[in-house]
Amino acid sequence: MIRSKRLSCLAAGFVLLAGVMLNSAHAAPSAAGADEAGIRAQTANWVKAYNAGDAKAVAALYAEDGILMPPGAPSAVGPKAILAYVTKDSANAKAAGAVFAVNPKTDVGVSGDMGWESGTYSVTVKGAVVEAGKFLSVSRKKDGKWLYIRDTYNADAPSAPAAPAPAKAPAAPSAPAAPAKK
């Protein structure tokens, strides 16, 4: 009888443990799925704000220690520098009629409060693609919100070569030297 009670308790313990493990297995993917969706939403918000010329909304997506590393420019470190860079860059893009788009098929990974996203983007002007490239963003979750801590992108095509410096005009001929006196 004692042995059957022990076996019953042991069996009940295994059933309970199996239930906890099943619940854990189902909870982890949904939490990861929610975090992945949050990171993708962060990128969608970046694109929407950038195309609208809303530099403040773009800068608000970066952590206090965030760094934006754009191509052909120094890194923008911290919210003020990121705001300054995005203000100028998005205004220039909007004036040129450029529209930034991210391919929705991105790769996203999450580990605890850290996450990353990589993918491709395109820039169009009047419907014609003028640039295609790739991006990589690393984010940290703080108070339930994903914020960029590192963000970089670059074009697939090489940058256009710098225009050559204008040629110097030939020096004016100098006056002949006066003959030496004897």
Short mmCIF file of N, CA and C in Angstrom, two decimals:
data_model
loop_
_atom_site.label_atom_id
_atom_site.label_comp_id
_atom_site.label_asym_id
_atom_site.label_seq_id
_atom_site.Cartn_x
_atom_site.Cartn_y
_atom_site.Cartn_z
N MET A 1 0.82 -1.19 0.00
CA MET A 1 0.00 0.00 0.00
C MET A 1 0.86 1.25 0.00
N ILE A 2 1.89 1.28 0.83
CA ILE A 2 2.78 2.43 0.87
C ILE A 2 3.46 2.59 -0.48
N ARG A 3 3.84 1.44 -1.03
CA ARG A 3 4.51 1.49 -2.33
C ARG A 3 3.58 2.04 -3.41
N SER A 4 2.31 1.69 -3.41
CA SER A 4 1.38 2.18 -4.42
C SER A 4 1.12 3.66 -4.24
N LYS A 5 1.13 4.16 -2.98
CA LYS A 5 0.97 5.61 -2.74
C LYS A 5 2.17 6.36 -3.30
N ARG A 6 3.38 5.79 -3.09
CA ARG A 6 4.59 6.44 -3.62
C ARG A 6 4.55 6.46 -5.14
N LEU A 7 4.15 5.35 -5.73
CA LEU A 7 4.05 5.31 -7.20
C LEU A 7 3.01 6.30 -7.70
N SER A 8 1.91 6.41 -6.99
CA SER A 8 0.86 7.36 -7.38
C SER A 8 1.38 8.79 -7.29
N CYS A 9 2.08 9.11 -6.22
CA CYS A 9 2.65 10.46 -6.05
C CYS A 9 3.70 10.73 -7.13
N LEU A 10 4.51 9.73 -7.40
CA LEU A 10 5.54 9.88 -8.43
C LEU A 10 4.90 10.10 -9.80
N ALA A 11 3.86 9.33 -10.10
CA ALA A 11 3.16 9.48 -11.37
C ALA A 11 2.51 10.86 -11.46
N ALA A 12 1.88 11.29 -10.36
CA ALA A 12 1.26 12.62 -10.35
C ALA A 12 2.30 13.70 -10.55
N GLY A 13 3.48 13.52 -9.94
CA GLY A 13 4.57 14.48 -10.12
C GLY A 13 5.03 14.57 -11.56
N PHE A 14 5.13 13.41 -12.23
CA PHE A 14 5.52 13.42 -13.65
C PHE A 14 4.48 14.11 -14.51
N VAL A 15 3.21 13.86 -14.22
CA VAL A 15 2.13 14.51 -14.98
C VAL A 15 2.19 16.02 -14.78
N LEU A 16 2.38 16.44 -13.54
CA LEU A 16 2.49 17.86 -13.24
C LEU A 16 3.69 18.48 -13.95
N LEU A 17 4.83 17.80 -13.88
CA LEU A 17 6.05 18.28 -14.53
C LEU A 17 5.85 18.37 -16.04
N ALA A 18 5.23 17.37 -16.62
CA ALA A 18 4.98 17.37 -18.06
C ALA A 18 4.08 18.54 -18.44
N GLY A 19 3.08 18.83 -17.60
CA GLY A 19 2.19 19.96 -17.86
C GLY A 19 2.92 21.28 -17.81
N VAL A 20 3.78 21.44 -16.81
CA VAL A 20 4.58 22.67 -16.69
C VAL A 20 5.49 22.82 -17.91
N MET A 21 6.12 21.70 -18.31
CA MET A 21 7.03 21.77 -19.46
C MET A 21 6.26 22.11 -20.74
N LEU A 22 5.08 21.55 -20.92
CA LEU A 22 4.28 21.88 -22.10
C LEU A 22 3.89 23.35 -22.09
N ASN A 23 3.47 23.85 -20.94
CA ASN A 23 3.11 25.27 -20.85
C ASN A 23 4.31 26.15 -21.11
N SER A 24 5.47 25.77 -20.61
CA SER A 24 6.69 26.55 -20.85
C SER A 24 7.05 26.54 -22.32
N ALA A 25 6.93 25.37 -22.94
CA ALA A 25 7.26 25.28 -24.36
C ALA A 25 6.35 26.15 -25.20
N HIS A 26 5.08 26.25 -24.80
CA HIS A 26 4.16 27.09 -25.56
C HIS A 26 4.32 28.55 -25.21
N ALA A 27 4.69 28.88 -24.01
CA ALA A 27 4.84 30.27 -23.59
C ALA A 27 6.07 30.91 -24.22
N ALA A 28 7.16 30.18 -24.33
CA ALA A 28 8.40 30.75 -24.86
C ALA A 28 8.24 31.22 -26.30
N PRO A 29 7.68 30.40 -27.21
CA PRO A 29 7.53 30.88 -28.58
C PRO A 29 6.61 32.09 -28.68
N SER A 30 5.53 32.13 -27.89
CA SER A 30 4.64 33.28 -28.02
C SER A 30 5.31 34.54 -27.50
N ALA A 31 6.11 34.42 -26.44
CA ALA A 31 6.84 35.59 -25.95
C ALA A 31 7.88 36.01 -26.97
N ALA A 32 8.59 35.04 -27.53
CA ALA A 32 9.58 35.37 -28.57
C ALA A 32 8.89 35.96 -29.78
N GLY A 33 7.74 35.41 -30.14
CA GLY A 33 6.99 35.93 -31.29
C GLY A 33 6.54 37.36 -31.06
N ALA A 34 6.13 37.66 -29.84
CA ALA A 34 5.72 39.03 -29.52
C ALA A 34 6.92 39.98 -29.59
N ASP A 35 8.07 39.53 -29.11
CA ASP A 35 9.27 40.37 -29.17
C ASP A 35 9.71 40.58 -30.61
N GLU A 36 9.66 39.52 -31.42
CA GLU A 36 10.02 39.66 -32.84
C GLU A 36 9.07 40.63 -33.52
N ALA A 37 7.79 40.53 -33.23
CA ALA A 37 6.81 41.46 -33.79
C ALA A 37 7.10 42.89 -33.33
N GLY A 38 7.52 43.04 -32.07
CA GLY A 38 7.86 44.37 -31.56
C GLY A 38 9.05 44.99 -32.27
N ILE A 39 10.04 44.16 -32.58
CA ILE A 39 11.22 44.65 -33.30
C ILE A 39 10.83 45.03 -34.73
N ARG A 40 10.02 44.21 -35.38
CA ARG A 40 9.57 44.54 -36.74
C ARG A 40 8.72 45.83 -36.74
N ALA A 41 7.91 46.00 -35.72
CA ALA A 41 7.10 47.23 -35.60
C ALA A 41 7.99 48.45 -35.41
N GLN A 42 9.07 48.28 -34.67
CA GLN A 42 10.03 49.37 -34.48
C GLN A 42 10.57 49.83 -35.83
N THR A 43 10.92 48.88 -36.69
CA THR A 43 11.43 49.22 -38.02
C THR A 43 10.35 49.88 -38.86
N ALA A 44 9.14 49.36 -38.80
CA ALA A 44 8.04 49.97 -39.57
C ALA A 44 7.81 51.41 -39.11
N ASN A 45 7.90 51.65 -37.79
CA ASN A 45 7.73 53.01 -37.26
C ASN A 45 8.86 53.92 -37.74
N TRP A 46 10.10 53.38 -37.81
CA TRP A 46 11.25 54.15 -38.29
C TRP A 46 10.99 54.60 -39.73
N VAL A 47 10.59 53.67 -40.58
CA VAL A 47 10.36 53.97 -42.00
C VAL A 47 9.25 55.01 -42.16
N LYS A 48 8.15 54.81 -41.44
CA LYS A 48 7.02 55.74 -41.53
C LYS A 48 7.42 57.15 -41.11
N ALA A 49 8.11 57.26 -39.97
CA ALA A 49 8.52 58.57 -39.47
C ALA A 49 9.56 59.21 -40.39
N TYR A 50 10.51 58.41 -40.88
CA TYR A 50 11.56 58.95 -41.77
C TYR A 50 10.93 59.52 -43.04
N ASN A 51 10.06 58.75 -43.66
CA ASN A 51 9.43 59.20 -44.91
C ASN A 51 8.55 60.43 -44.70
N ALA A 52 8.01 60.60 -43.49
CA ALA A 52 7.19 61.76 -43.16
C ALA A 52 8.06 62.97 -42.79
N GLY A 53 9.36 62.76 -42.66
CA GLY A 53 10.25 63.85 -42.25
C GLY A 53 10.15 64.14 -40.76
N ASP A 54 9.64 63.19 -39.98
CA ASP A 54 9.47 63.37 -38.53
C ASP A 54 10.72 62.87 -37.80
N ALA A 55 11.75 63.69 -37.80
CA ALA A 55 13.03 63.31 -37.20
C ALA A 55 12.92 63.06 -35.71
N LYS A 56 12.04 63.78 -35.02
CA LYS A 56 11.87 63.55 -33.58
C LYS A 56 11.34 62.15 -33.31
N ALA A 57 10.40 61.69 -34.12
CA ALA A 57 9.85 60.34 -33.94
C ALA A 57 10.92 59.28 -34.24
N VAL A 58 11.76 59.54 -35.25
CA VAL A 58 12.84 58.60 -35.57
C VAL A 58 13.82 58.55 -34.40
N ALA A 59 14.27 59.70 -33.93
CA ALA A 59 15.25 59.76 -32.84
C ALA A 59 14.71 59.12 -31.56
N ALA A 60 13.40 59.17 -31.35
CA ALA A 60 12.79 58.58 -30.15
C ALA A 60 12.88 57.05 -30.15
N LEU A 61 13.22 56.46 -31.29
CA LEU A 61 13.34 55.00 -31.39
C LEU A 61 14.72 54.50 -30.95
N TYR A 62 15.62 55.41 -30.57
CA TYR A 62 16.98 55.06 -30.17
C TYR A 62 17.16 55.21 -28.66
N ALA A 63 17.94 54.32 -28.07
CA ALA A 63 18.26 54.39 -26.65
C ALA A 63 19.18 55.58 -26.39
N GLU A 64 19.29 55.96 -25.13
CA GLU A 64 20.18 57.06 -24.75
C GLU A 64 21.62 56.81 -25.21
N ASP A 65 22.04 55.55 -25.22
CA ASP A 65 23.39 55.21 -25.66
C ASP A 65 23.40 54.68 -27.09
N GLY A 66 22.34 54.97 -27.84
CA GLY A 66 22.22 54.49 -29.21
C GLY A 66 23.19 55.17 -30.16
N ILE A 67 23.58 54.42 -31.20
CA ILE A 67 24.48 54.96 -32.22
C ILE A 67 23.91 54.61 -33.59
N LEU A 68 23.76 55.63 -34.43
CA LEU A 68 23.36 55.46 -35.82
C LEU A 68 24.63 55.59 -36.66
N MET A 69 24.90 54.56 -37.48
CA MET A 69 26.11 54.54 -38.29
C MET A 69 25.73 54.57 -39.77
N PRO A 70 25.44 55.77 -40.31
CA PRO A 70 25.01 55.87 -41.70
C PRO A 70 26.21 55.78 -42.66
N PRO A 71 25.95 55.41 -43.90
CA PRO A 71 27.05 55.33 -44.87
C PRO A 71 27.54 56.73 -45.25
N GLY A 72 28.82 56.85 -45.46
CA GLY A 72 29.39 58.11 -45.93
C GLY A 72 29.33 59.26 -44.96
N ALA A 73 29.13 58.96 -43.69
CA ALA A 73 29.04 60.02 -42.68
C ALA A 73 29.56 59.48 -41.35
N PRO A 74 30.00 60.38 -40.48
CA PRO A 74 30.43 59.92 -39.15
C PRO A 74 29.24 59.34 -38.38
N SER A 75 29.52 58.51 -37.41
CA SER A 75 28.47 57.95 -36.56
C SER A 75 27.80 59.07 -35.77
N ALA A 76 26.50 58.94 -35.61
CA ALA A 76 25.74 59.87 -34.77
C ALA A 76 25.55 59.17 -33.43
N VAL A 77 26.17 59.71 -32.38
CA VAL A 77 26.18 59.07 -31.07
C VAL A 77 25.25 59.83 -30.12
N GLY A 78 24.23 59.14 -29.65
CA GLY A 78 23.29 59.73 -28.70
C GLY A 78 22.13 60.43 -29.38
N PRO A 79 21.08 60.68 -28.61
CA PRO A 79 19.84 61.23 -29.16
C PRO A 79 20.00 62.57 -29.89
N LYS A 80 20.80 63.48 -29.34
CA LYS A 80 20.94 64.79 -29.99
C LYS A 80 21.61 64.67 -31.35
N ALA A 81 22.68 63.89 -31.43
CA ALA A 81 23.39 63.72 -32.71
C ALA A 81 22.52 62.96 -33.71
N ILE A 82 21.78 61.96 -33.23
CA ILE A 82 20.89 61.21 -34.12
C ILE A 82 19.80 62.13 -34.64
N LEU A 83 19.21 62.94 -33.77
CA LEU A 83 18.18 63.89 -34.19
C LEU A 83 18.74 64.86 -35.23
N ALA A 84 19.93 65.38 -35.01
CA ALA A 84 20.53 66.32 -35.96
C ALA A 84 20.76 65.65 -37.31
N TYR A 85 21.30 64.45 -37.31
CA TYR A 85 21.56 63.75 -38.57
C TYR A 85 20.26 63.45 -39.31
N VAL A 86 19.29 62.88 -38.61
CA VAL A 86 18.04 62.47 -39.26
C VAL A 86 17.24 63.69 -39.72
N THR A 87 17.30 64.78 -38.99
CA THR A 87 16.60 66.01 -39.39
C THR A 87 17.07 66.44 -40.78
N LYS A 88 18.37 66.53 -40.95
CA LYS A 88 18.94 66.96 -42.23
C LYS A 88 18.72 65.91 -43.32
N ASP A 89 19.00 64.64 -43.01
CA ASP A 89 18.91 63.59 -44.01
C ASP A 89 17.49 63.37 -44.50
N SER A 90 16.53 63.32 -43.58
CA SER A 90 15.14 63.08 -44.00
C SER A 90 14.57 64.28 -44.74
N ALA A 91 14.99 65.49 -44.37
CA ALA A 91 14.54 66.68 -45.11
C ALA A 91 15.08 66.66 -46.53
N ASN A 92 16.34 66.29 -46.70
CA ASN A 92 16.92 66.18 -48.05
C ASN A 92 16.21 65.11 -48.86
N ALA A 93 15.92 63.97 -48.24
CA ALA A 93 15.23 62.89 -48.93
C ALA A 93 13.83 63.32 -49.35
N LYS A 94 13.13 63.98 -48.44
CA LYS A 94 11.76 64.43 -48.74
C LYS A 94 11.77 65.47 -49.87
N ALA A 95 12.74 66.39 -49.84
CA ALA A 95 12.84 67.41 -50.89
C ALA A 95 13.13 66.77 -52.25
N ALA A 96 13.87 65.68 -52.26
CA ALA A 96 14.20 64.99 -53.51
C ALA A 96 13.08 64.05 -53.96
N GLY A 97 12.07 63.88 -53.11
CA GLY A 97 10.97 62.96 -53.44
C GLY A 97 11.34 61.51 -53.23
N ALA A 98 12.36 61.26 -52.42
CA ALA A 98 12.82 59.90 -52.15
C ALA A 98 11.93 59.24 -51.11
N VAL A 99 11.66 57.97 -51.34
CA VAL A 99 10.85 57.18 -50.40
C VAL A 99 11.66 55.95 -50.01
N PHE A 100 11.83 55.75 -48.70
CA PHE A 100 12.60 54.65 -48.14
C PHE A 100 11.62 53.51 -47.85
N ALA A 101 11.96 52.28 -48.24
CA ALA A 101 11.11 51.12 -47.95
C ALA A 101 11.98 49.95 -47.51
N VAL A 102 11.47 49.16 -46.58
CA VAL A 102 12.15 47.96 -46.10
C VAL A 102 11.38 46.75 -46.61
N ASN A 103 12.12 45.78 -47.14
CA ASN A 103 11.52 44.51 -47.54
C ASN A 103 10.96 43.87 -46.27
N PRO A 104 9.68 43.50 -46.25
CA PRO A 104 9.10 42.94 -45.01
C PRO A 104 9.67 41.58 -44.61
N LYS A 105 10.37 40.92 -45.49
CA LYS A 105 10.96 39.62 -45.15
C LYS A 105 12.34 39.86 -44.53
N THR A 106 12.32 40.15 -43.22
CA THR A 106 13.56 40.40 -42.49
C THR A 106 13.87 39.22 -41.58
N ASP A 107 15.11 39.16 -41.15
CA ASP A 107 15.51 38.17 -40.15
C ASP A 107 15.53 38.88 -38.80
N VAL A 108 14.92 38.26 -37.81
CA VAL A 108 14.86 38.83 -36.48
C VAL A 108 15.28 37.76 -35.47
N GLY A 109 16.04 38.17 -34.48
CA GLY A 109 16.43 37.27 -33.40
C GLY A 109 16.29 37.97 -32.07
N VAL A 110 15.96 37.21 -31.05
CA VAL A 110 15.78 37.76 -29.71
C VAL A 110 16.47 36.86 -28.71
N SER A 111 17.18 37.46 -27.76
CA SER A 111 17.78 36.73 -26.65
C SER A 111 17.63 37.61 -25.42
N GLY A 112 16.68 37.26 -24.58
CA GLY A 112 16.43 38.07 -23.40
C GLY A 112 15.94 39.46 -23.79
N ASP A 113 16.63 40.48 -23.29
CA ASP A 113 16.26 41.86 -23.59
C ASP A 113 17.03 42.44 -24.77
N MET A 114 17.71 41.58 -25.51
CA MET A 114 18.46 42.03 -26.70
C MET A 114 17.82 41.40 -27.94
N GLY A 115 17.82 42.16 -29.01
CA GLY A 115 17.28 41.65 -30.27
C GLY A 115 17.98 42.30 -31.44
N TRP A 116 17.84 41.69 -32.60
CA TRP A 116 18.45 42.24 -33.81
C TRP A 116 17.51 42.01 -34.98
N GLU A 117 17.71 42.79 -36.00
CA GLU A 117 16.96 42.63 -37.25
C GLU A 117 17.89 42.98 -38.41
N SER A 118 17.83 42.19 -39.45
CA SER A 118 18.59 42.49 -40.66
C SER A 118 17.70 42.22 -41.86
N GLY A 119 17.99 42.96 -42.92
CA GLY A 119 17.19 42.80 -44.13
C GLY A 119 17.68 43.72 -45.22
N THR A 120 16.80 43.94 -46.16
CA THR A 120 17.14 44.79 -47.30
C THR A 120 16.18 45.97 -47.38
N TYR A 121 16.65 47.01 -48.06
CA TYR A 121 15.83 48.20 -48.24
C TYR A 121 15.98 48.70 -49.67
N SER A 122 15.10 49.62 -50.04
CA SER A 122 15.23 50.31 -51.32
C SER A 122 14.79 51.76 -51.14
N VAL A 123 15.34 52.60 -51.97
CA VAL A 123 14.96 54.01 -52.01
C VAL A 123 14.48 54.27 -53.42
N THR A 124 13.28 54.83 -53.53
CA THR A 124 12.72 55.14 -54.85
C THR A 124 12.47 56.63 -54.98
N VAL A 125 12.57 57.11 -56.19
CA VAL A 125 12.18 58.47 -56.54
C VAL A 125 11.27 58.35 -57.75
N LYS A 126 10.05 58.84 -57.60
CA LYS A 126 9.04 58.74 -58.66
C LYS A 126 8.88 57.29 -59.13
N GLY A 127 8.92 56.36 -58.18
CA GLY A 127 8.69 54.95 -58.48
C GLY A 127 9.89 54.19 -59.00
N ALA A 128 10.98 54.88 -59.30
CA ALA A 128 12.18 54.21 -59.81
C ALA A 128 13.17 53.99 -58.66
N VAL A 129 13.69 52.78 -58.56
CA VAL A 129 14.66 52.48 -57.51
C VAL A 129 15.97 53.20 -57.82
N VAL A 130 16.41 54.03 -56.88
CA VAL A 130 17.67 54.75 -57.04
C VAL A 130 18.76 54.19 -56.13
N GLU A 131 18.35 53.36 -55.16
CA GLU A 131 19.33 52.73 -54.27
C GLU A 131 18.70 51.48 -53.67
N ALA A 132 19.49 50.44 -53.57
CA ALA A 132 19.09 49.22 -52.87
C ALA A 132 20.23 48.85 -51.94
N GLY A 133 19.90 48.34 -50.77
CA GLY A 133 20.95 48.01 -49.82
C GLY A 133 20.46 47.09 -48.73
N LYS A 134 21.27 47.03 -47.67
CA LYS A 134 20.95 46.17 -46.53
C LYS A 134 21.15 46.94 -45.24
N PHE A 135 20.53 46.41 -44.18
CA PHE A 135 20.64 47.07 -42.87
C PHE A 135 20.80 46.02 -41.78
N LEU A 136 21.31 46.46 -40.66
CA LEU A 136 21.41 45.64 -39.46
C LEU A 136 21.17 46.55 -38.26
N SER A 137 20.23 46.16 -37.44
CA SER A 137 19.89 46.93 -36.24
C SER A 137 19.96 46.02 -35.03
N VAL A 138 20.51 46.54 -33.95
CA VAL A 138 20.54 45.83 -32.67
C VAL A 138 19.75 46.67 -31.68
N SER A 139 18.82 46.02 -30.98
CA SER A 139 17.94 46.73 -30.07
C SER A 139 17.98 46.12 -28.68
N ARG A 140 17.59 46.94 -27.72
CA ARG A 140 17.49 46.49 -26.34
C ARG A 140 16.09 46.85 -25.85
N LYS A 141 15.49 45.93 -25.12
CA LYS A 141 14.15 46.16 -24.58
C LYS A 141 14.27 46.81 -23.22
N LYS A 142 13.64 47.98 -23.08
CA LYS A 142 13.67 48.70 -21.82
C LYS A 142 12.25 49.15 -21.49
N ASP A 143 11.80 48.79 -20.32
CA ASP A 143 10.44 49.12 -19.89
C ASP A 143 9.39 48.69 -20.92
N GLY A 144 9.61 47.52 -21.52
CA GLY A 144 8.65 46.96 -22.47
C GLY A 144 8.74 47.53 -23.88
N LYS A 145 9.71 48.40 -24.13
CA LYS A 145 9.83 49.04 -25.45
C LYS A 145 11.19 48.72 -26.05
N TRP A 146 11.21 48.35 -27.33
CA TRP A 146 12.45 48.08 -28.04
C TRP A 146 13.04 49.39 -28.53
N LEU A 147 14.33 49.61 -28.24
CA LEU A 147 15.04 50.82 -28.66
C LEU A 147 16.34 50.41 -29.33
N TYR A 148 16.67 51.09 -30.42
CA TYR A 148 17.92 50.80 -31.11
C TYR A 148 19.11 51.19 -30.25
N ILE A 149 20.11 50.30 -30.21
CA ILE A 149 21.38 50.67 -29.58
C ILE A 149 22.47 50.77 -30.63
N ARG A 150 22.33 50.06 -31.74
CA ARG A 150 23.23 50.18 -32.89
C ARG A 150 22.38 50.01 -34.14
N ASP A 151 22.63 50.86 -35.12
CA ASP A 151 21.83 50.84 -36.34
C ASP A 151 22.72 51.27 -37.50
N THR A 152 22.79 50.42 -38.53
CA THR A 152 23.61 50.76 -39.69
C THR A 152 22.97 50.24 -40.96
N TYR A 153 23.30 50.87 -42.06
CA TYR A 153 22.81 50.46 -43.37
C TYR A 153 23.79 50.93 -44.43
N ASN A 154 23.79 50.24 -45.57
CA ASN A 154 24.63 50.70 -46.68
C ASN A 154 24.09 50.15 -47.99
N ALA A 155 24.45 50.84 -49.06
CA ALA A 155 23.98 50.50 -50.39
C ALA A 155 24.74 49.31 -50.94
N ASP A 156 24.06 48.55 -51.80
CA ASP A 156 24.73 47.42 -52.46
C ASP A 156 25.72 47.91 -53.51
N ALA A 157 25.38 48.98 -54.20
CA ALA A 157 26.27 49.52 -55.23
C ALA A 157 27.32 50.42 -54.59
N PRO A 158 28.52 50.45 -55.16
CA PRO A 158 29.54 51.35 -54.60
C PRO A 158 29.11 52.81 -54.77
N SER A 159 29.62 53.63 -53.90
CA SER A 159 29.34 55.07 -54.01
C SER A 159 29.94 55.59 -55.30
N ALA A 160 29.30 56.63 -55.82
CA ALA A 160 29.83 57.26 -57.02
C ALA A 160 31.18 57.88 -56.69
N PRO A 161 32.13 57.79 -57.61
CA PRO A 161 33.43 58.39 -57.32
C PRO A 161 33.30 59.91 -57.16
N ALA A 162 34.17 60.45 -56.36
CA ALA A 162 34.17 61.90 -56.15
C ALA A 162 34.55 62.59 -57.45
N ALA A 163 33.95 63.74 -57.68
CA ALA A 163 34.27 64.50 -58.89
C ALA A 163 35.73 64.94 -58.80
N PRO A 164 36.44 64.87 -59.93
CA PRO A 164 37.84 65.30 -59.88
C PRO A 164 37.93 66.79 -59.61
N ALA A 165 38.99 67.19 -58.96
CA ALA A 165 39.22 68.60 -58.67
C ALA A 165 39.46 69.32 -59.99
N PRO A 166 38.98 70.54 -60.12
CA PRO A 166 39.21 71.27 -61.36
C PRO A 166 40.70 71.46 -61.59
N ALA A 167 41.06 71.36 -62.86
CA ALA A 167 42.49 71.51 -63.21
C ALA A 167 42.91 72.95 -62.97
N LYS A 168 44.16 73.11 -62.55
CA LYS A 168 44.69 74.46 -62.32
C LYS A 168 44.97 75.09 -63.68
N ALA A 169 44.69 76.36 -63.75
CA ALA A 169 45.02 77.09 -64.97
C ALA A 169 46.52 77.21 -65.06
N PRO A 170 47.06 77.10 -66.28
CA PRO A 170 48.52 77.23 -66.39
C PRO A 170 48.97 78.59 -65.90
N ALA A 171 50.12 78.61 -65.30
CA ALA A 171 50.67 79.86 -64.78
C ALA A 171 50.99 80.78 -65.94
N ALA A 172 50.76 82.05 -65.75
CA ALA A 172 51.08 83.04 -66.79
C ALA A 172 52.58 83.06 -66.98
N PRO A 173 53.01 83.16 -68.24
CA PRO A 173 54.46 83.18 -68.45
C PRO A 173 55.05 84.40 -67.76
N SER A 174 56.20 84.18 -67.19
CA SER A 174 56.83 85.30 -66.49
C SER A 174 57.62 86.11 -67.51
N ALA A 175 57.80 87.33 -67.16
CA ALA A 175 58.55 88.24 -68.05
C ALA A 175 59.98 87.75 -68.13
N PRO A 176 60.57 87.87 -69.32
CA PRO A 176 61.96 87.41 -69.44
C PRO A 176 62.84 88.18 -68.47
N ALA A 177 63.83 87.50 -67.97
CA ALA A 177 64.75 88.13 -67.02
C ALA A 177 65.56 89.19 -67.75
N ALA A 178 65.82 90.25 -67.07
CA ALA A 178 66.63 91.32 -67.66
C ALA A 178 68.05 90.82 -67.84
N PRO A 179 68.68 91.19 -68.96
CA PRO A 179 70.04 90.74 -69.17
C PRO A 179 70.97 91.25 -68.07
N ALA A 180 71.87 90.45 -67.71
CA ALA A 180 72.82 90.82 -66.65
C ALA A 180 73.72 91.93 -67.14
N LYS A 181 74.08 92.86 -66.30
CA LYS A 181 74.98 93.96 -66.68
C LYS A 181 76.38 93.47 -66.60
N LYS A 182 77.19 94.03 -67.54
CA LYS A 182 78.58 93.63 -67.56
C LYS A 182 79.43 94.62 -66.85
#
